[in-house]
Short mmCIF file of C-alpha atoms in Angstrom, two decimals:
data_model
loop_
_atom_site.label_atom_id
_atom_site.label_comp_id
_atom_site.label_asym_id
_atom_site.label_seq_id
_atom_site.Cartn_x
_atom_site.Cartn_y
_atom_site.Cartn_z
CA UNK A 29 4.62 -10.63 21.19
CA UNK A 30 6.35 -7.78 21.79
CA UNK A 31 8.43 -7.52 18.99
CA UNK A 32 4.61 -7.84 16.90
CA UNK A 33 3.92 -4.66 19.09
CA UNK A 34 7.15 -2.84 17.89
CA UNK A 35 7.06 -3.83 14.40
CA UNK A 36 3.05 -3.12 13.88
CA UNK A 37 3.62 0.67 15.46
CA UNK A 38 7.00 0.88 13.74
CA UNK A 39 4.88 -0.40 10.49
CA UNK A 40 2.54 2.46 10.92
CA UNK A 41 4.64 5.21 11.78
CA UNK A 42 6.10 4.25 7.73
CA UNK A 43 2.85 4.25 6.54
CA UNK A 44 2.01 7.69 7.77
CA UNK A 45 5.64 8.91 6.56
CA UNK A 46 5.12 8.06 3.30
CA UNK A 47 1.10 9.26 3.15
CA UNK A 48 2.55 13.06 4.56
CA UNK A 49 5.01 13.33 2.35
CA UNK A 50 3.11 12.08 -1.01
CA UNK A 51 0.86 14.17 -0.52
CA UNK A 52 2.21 16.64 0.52
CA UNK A 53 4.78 17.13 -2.23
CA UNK A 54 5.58 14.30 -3.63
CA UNK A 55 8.33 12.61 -2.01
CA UNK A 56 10.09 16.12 -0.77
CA UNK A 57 10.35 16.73 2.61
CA UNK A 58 9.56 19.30 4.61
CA UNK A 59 8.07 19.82 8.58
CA UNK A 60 4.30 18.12 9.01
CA UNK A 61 1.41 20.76 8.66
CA UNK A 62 -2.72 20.58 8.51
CA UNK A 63 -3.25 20.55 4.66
CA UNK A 64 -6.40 22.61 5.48
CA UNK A 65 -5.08 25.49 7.55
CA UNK A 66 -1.02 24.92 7.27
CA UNK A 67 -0.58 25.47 10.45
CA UNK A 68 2.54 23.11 11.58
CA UNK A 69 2.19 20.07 13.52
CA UNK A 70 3.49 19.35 17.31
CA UNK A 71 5.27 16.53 18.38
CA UNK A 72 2.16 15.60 19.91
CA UNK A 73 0.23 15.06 16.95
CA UNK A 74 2.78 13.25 15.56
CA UNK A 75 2.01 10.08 16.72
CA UNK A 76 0.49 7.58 14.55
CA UNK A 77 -2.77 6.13 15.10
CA UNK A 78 -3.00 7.81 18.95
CA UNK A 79 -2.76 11.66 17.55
CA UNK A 80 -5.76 10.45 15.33
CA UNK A 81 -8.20 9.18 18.24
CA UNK A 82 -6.96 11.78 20.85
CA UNK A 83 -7.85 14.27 18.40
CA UNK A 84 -11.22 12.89 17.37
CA UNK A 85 -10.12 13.10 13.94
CA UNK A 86 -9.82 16.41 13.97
CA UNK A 87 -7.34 19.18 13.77
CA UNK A 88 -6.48 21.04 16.77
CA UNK A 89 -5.82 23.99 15.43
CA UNK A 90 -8.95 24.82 12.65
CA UNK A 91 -11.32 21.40 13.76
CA UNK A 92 -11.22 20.08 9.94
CA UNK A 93 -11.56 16.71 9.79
CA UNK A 94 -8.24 14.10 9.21
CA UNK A 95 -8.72 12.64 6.04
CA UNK A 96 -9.63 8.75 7.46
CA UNK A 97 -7.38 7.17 4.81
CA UNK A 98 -4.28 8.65 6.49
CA UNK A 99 -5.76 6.32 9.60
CA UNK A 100 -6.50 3.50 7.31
CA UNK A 101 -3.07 3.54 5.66
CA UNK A 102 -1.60 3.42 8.90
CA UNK A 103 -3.22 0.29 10.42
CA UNK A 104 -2.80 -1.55 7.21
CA UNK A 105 0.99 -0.45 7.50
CA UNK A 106 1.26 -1.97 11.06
CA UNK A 107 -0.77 -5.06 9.60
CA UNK A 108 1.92 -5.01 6.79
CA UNK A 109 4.89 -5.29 9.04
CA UNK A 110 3.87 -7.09 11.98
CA UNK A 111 5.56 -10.40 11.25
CA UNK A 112 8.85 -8.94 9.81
CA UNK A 113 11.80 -10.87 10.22
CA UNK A 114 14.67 -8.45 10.49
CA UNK A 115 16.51 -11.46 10.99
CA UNK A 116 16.87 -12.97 7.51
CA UNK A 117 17.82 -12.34 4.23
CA UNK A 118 14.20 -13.15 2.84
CA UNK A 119 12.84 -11.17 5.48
CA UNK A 120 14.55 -7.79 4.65
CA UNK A 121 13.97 -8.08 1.00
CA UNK A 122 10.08 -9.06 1.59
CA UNK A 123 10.44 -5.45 4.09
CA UNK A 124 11.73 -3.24 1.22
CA UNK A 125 9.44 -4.73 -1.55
CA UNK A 126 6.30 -4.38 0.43
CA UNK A 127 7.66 -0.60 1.20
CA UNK A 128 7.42 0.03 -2.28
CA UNK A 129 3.95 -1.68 -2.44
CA UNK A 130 2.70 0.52 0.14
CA UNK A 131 4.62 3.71 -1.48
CA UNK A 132 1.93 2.50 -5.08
CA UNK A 133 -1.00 2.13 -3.01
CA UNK A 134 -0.66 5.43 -1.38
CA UNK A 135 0.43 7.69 -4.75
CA UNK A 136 -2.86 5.62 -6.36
CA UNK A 137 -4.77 6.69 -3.86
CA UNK A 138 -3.92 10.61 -3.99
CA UNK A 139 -3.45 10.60 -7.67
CA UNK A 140 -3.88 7.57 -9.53
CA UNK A 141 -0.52 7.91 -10.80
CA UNK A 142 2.64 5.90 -9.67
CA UNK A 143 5.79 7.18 -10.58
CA UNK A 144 7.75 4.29 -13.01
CA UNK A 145 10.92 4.13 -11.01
CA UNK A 146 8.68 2.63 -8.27
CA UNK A 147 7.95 -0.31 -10.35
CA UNK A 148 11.28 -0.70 -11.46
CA UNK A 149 12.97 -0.90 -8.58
CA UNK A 150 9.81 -3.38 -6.74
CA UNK A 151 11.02 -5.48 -10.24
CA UNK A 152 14.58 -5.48 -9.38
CA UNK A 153 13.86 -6.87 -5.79
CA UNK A 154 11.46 -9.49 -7.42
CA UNK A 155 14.75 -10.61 -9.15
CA UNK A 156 17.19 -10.64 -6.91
CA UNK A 157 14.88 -12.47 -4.80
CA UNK A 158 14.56 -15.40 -7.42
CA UNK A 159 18.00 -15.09 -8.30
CA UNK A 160 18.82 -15.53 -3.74
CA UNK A 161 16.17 -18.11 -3.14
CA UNK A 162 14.67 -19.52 -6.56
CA UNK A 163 16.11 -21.28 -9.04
CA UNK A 164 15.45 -20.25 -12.63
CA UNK A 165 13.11 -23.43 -13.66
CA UNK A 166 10.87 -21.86 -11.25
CA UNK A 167 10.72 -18.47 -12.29
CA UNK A 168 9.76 -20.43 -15.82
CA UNK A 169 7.23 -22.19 -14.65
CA UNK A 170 5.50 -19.09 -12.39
CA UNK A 171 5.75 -17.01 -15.46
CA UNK A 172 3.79 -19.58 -17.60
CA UNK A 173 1.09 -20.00 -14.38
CA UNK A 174 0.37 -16.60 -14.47
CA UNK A 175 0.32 -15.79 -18.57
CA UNK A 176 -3.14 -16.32 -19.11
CA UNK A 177 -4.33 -14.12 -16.29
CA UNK A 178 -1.48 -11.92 -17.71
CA UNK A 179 -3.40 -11.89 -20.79
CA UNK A 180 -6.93 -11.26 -19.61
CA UNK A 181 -5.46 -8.29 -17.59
CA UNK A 182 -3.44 -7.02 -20.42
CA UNK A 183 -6.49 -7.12 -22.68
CA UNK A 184 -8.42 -5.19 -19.61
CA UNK A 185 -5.71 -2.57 -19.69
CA UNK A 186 -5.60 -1.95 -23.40
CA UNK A 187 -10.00 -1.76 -22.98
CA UNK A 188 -8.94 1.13 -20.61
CA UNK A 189 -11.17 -0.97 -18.44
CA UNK A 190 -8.27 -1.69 -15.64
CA UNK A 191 -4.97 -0.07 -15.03
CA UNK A 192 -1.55 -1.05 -16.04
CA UNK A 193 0.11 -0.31 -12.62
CA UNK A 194 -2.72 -2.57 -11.35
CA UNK A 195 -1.24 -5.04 -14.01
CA UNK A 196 2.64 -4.30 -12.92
CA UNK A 197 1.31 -4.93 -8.87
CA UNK A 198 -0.50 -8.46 -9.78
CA UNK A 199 3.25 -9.27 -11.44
CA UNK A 200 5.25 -7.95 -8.41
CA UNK A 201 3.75 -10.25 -6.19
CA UNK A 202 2.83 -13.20 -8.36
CA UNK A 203 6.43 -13.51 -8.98
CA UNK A 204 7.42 -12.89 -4.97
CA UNK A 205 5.07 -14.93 -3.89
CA UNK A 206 2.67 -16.79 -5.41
CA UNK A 207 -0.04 -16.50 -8.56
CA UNK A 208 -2.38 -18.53 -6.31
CA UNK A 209 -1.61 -15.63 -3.49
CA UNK A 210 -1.76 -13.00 -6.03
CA UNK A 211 -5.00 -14.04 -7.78
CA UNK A 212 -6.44 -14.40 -4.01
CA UNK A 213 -5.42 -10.68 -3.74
CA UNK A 214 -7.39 -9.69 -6.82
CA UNK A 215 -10.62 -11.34 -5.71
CA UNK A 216 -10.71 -10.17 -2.11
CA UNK A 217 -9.86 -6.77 -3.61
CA UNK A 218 -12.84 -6.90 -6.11
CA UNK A 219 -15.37 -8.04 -3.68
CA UNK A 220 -14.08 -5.15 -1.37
CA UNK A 221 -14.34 -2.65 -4.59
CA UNK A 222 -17.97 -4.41 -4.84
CA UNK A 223 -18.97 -3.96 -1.17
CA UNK A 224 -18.18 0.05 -1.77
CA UNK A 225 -20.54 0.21 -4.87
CA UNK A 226 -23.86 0.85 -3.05
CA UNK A 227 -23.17 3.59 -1.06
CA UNK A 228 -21.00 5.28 -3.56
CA UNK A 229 -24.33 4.98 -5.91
CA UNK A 230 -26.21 6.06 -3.17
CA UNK A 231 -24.21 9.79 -3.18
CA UNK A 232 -24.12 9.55 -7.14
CA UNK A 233 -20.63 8.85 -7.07
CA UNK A 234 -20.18 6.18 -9.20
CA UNK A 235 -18.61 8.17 -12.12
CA UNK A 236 -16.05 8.39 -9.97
CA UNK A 237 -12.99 6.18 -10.52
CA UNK A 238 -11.74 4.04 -7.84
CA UNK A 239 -8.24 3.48 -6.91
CA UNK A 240 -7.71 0.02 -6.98
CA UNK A 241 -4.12 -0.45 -5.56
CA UNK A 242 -5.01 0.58 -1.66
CA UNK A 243 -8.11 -2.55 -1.74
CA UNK A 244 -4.98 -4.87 -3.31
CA UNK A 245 -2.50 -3.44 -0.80
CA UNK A 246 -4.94 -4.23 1.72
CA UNK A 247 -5.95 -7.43 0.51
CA UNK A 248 -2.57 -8.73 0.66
CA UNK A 249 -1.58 -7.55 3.92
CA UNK A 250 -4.42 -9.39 5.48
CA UNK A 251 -3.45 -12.62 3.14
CA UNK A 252 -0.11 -12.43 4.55
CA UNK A 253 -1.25 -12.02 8.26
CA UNK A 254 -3.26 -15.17 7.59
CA UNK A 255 -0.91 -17.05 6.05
#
């Protein structure tokens, strides 16, 4: 239980890392500061999660609002990480992939843009995964499970209709996990995306594209909790 408590805080304190610096500057790093005024951040507003309801979602130095995503991101991140096993093998590769998993959902969220090497290097995990744990047979057979919904998503992403690092995130974790997990990941996702649709038609702000990484980020991390 208490390791659950370490790893969820230690989970969001990575989540809210990674969301400062994207945004921020993409990946540089430099000392924490209100995007709105600039004004550097204390220790005491460093905190993830706590700073945020002390605070009232606010900053304390020009009362702007804290963007709510940055307090999303980080509960999903302590959902992501609760039930890390620092123990194992499996356990510290699953950490690192799901890292870079976060690390999409975050850049898709800011800019609907994830850099390549991201995907690359959540590929090269995949593999040495398979090549630790699986034999090859079964990497065969998962890769013919999941070609038709390869197919329907590739002919989505050539219709411009859905996005190809959407695509490359359904193969990460079809192939790490499961295309029955991953395909349980894209609905909950959708009907999440769906749920939205009202009230962003209600403030005419349906021309707006949605980033759909953060709903399958969150999808799986509650999959996984479950599982």
């Amino acid at each position: 239980m208490v390791l659950n408590i370490i790893n969820f805080y230690f989970g969001a304190c990575l989540a809210s890392f990674i969301s400062v610096i994207v945004q921020k500057d993409g990946l540089r790093w430099r000392r924490s500061y209100c995007l709105s005024c600039k004004n550097p951040l204390t220790w005491s507003e460093l905190f993830p999660i706590f700073s945020f309801i002390f605070q009232k979602g606010t900053c304390r130095h020009c009362k702007k609002p804290i963007p709510h995503f940055l307090l999303f991101i980080e509960i999903v991140g302590g959902i992501t990480f609760l039930k890390t096993d620092w123990y194992s093998k499996s356990g510290l590769i699953e950490f690192f992939l799901c890292l870079l998993l976060l690390t999409m959902a975050i850049f898709d969220y800011y800019y609907q843009e994830i850099p390549f090497s991201i995907f690359l290097i959540s590929f090269l995990i995949v593999i040495i995964k398979d090549l630790l744990f699986e034999q090859i047979s079964t990497l065969i057979t998962s890769v013919l499970a999941t070609s038709v919904m390869i197919i329907a998503l590739g002919i989505l992403v050539l219709l411009k209709k859905f996005g190809l690092g959407d695509l490359f995130f359904y193969l990460i974790i079809s192939f790490y996990y499961s295309e029955y997990l991953a395909n349980l990941v894209f609905l909950f996702a959708s009907l999440a995306v769906l749920t939205l649709y009202p009230k962003l038609k209600a403030q005419n702000q349906t021309h707006l594209s949605l980033p759909f990484l953060p709903f399958l980020f969150f999808s799986l991390s509650i999959l996984k909790l479950l599982m």
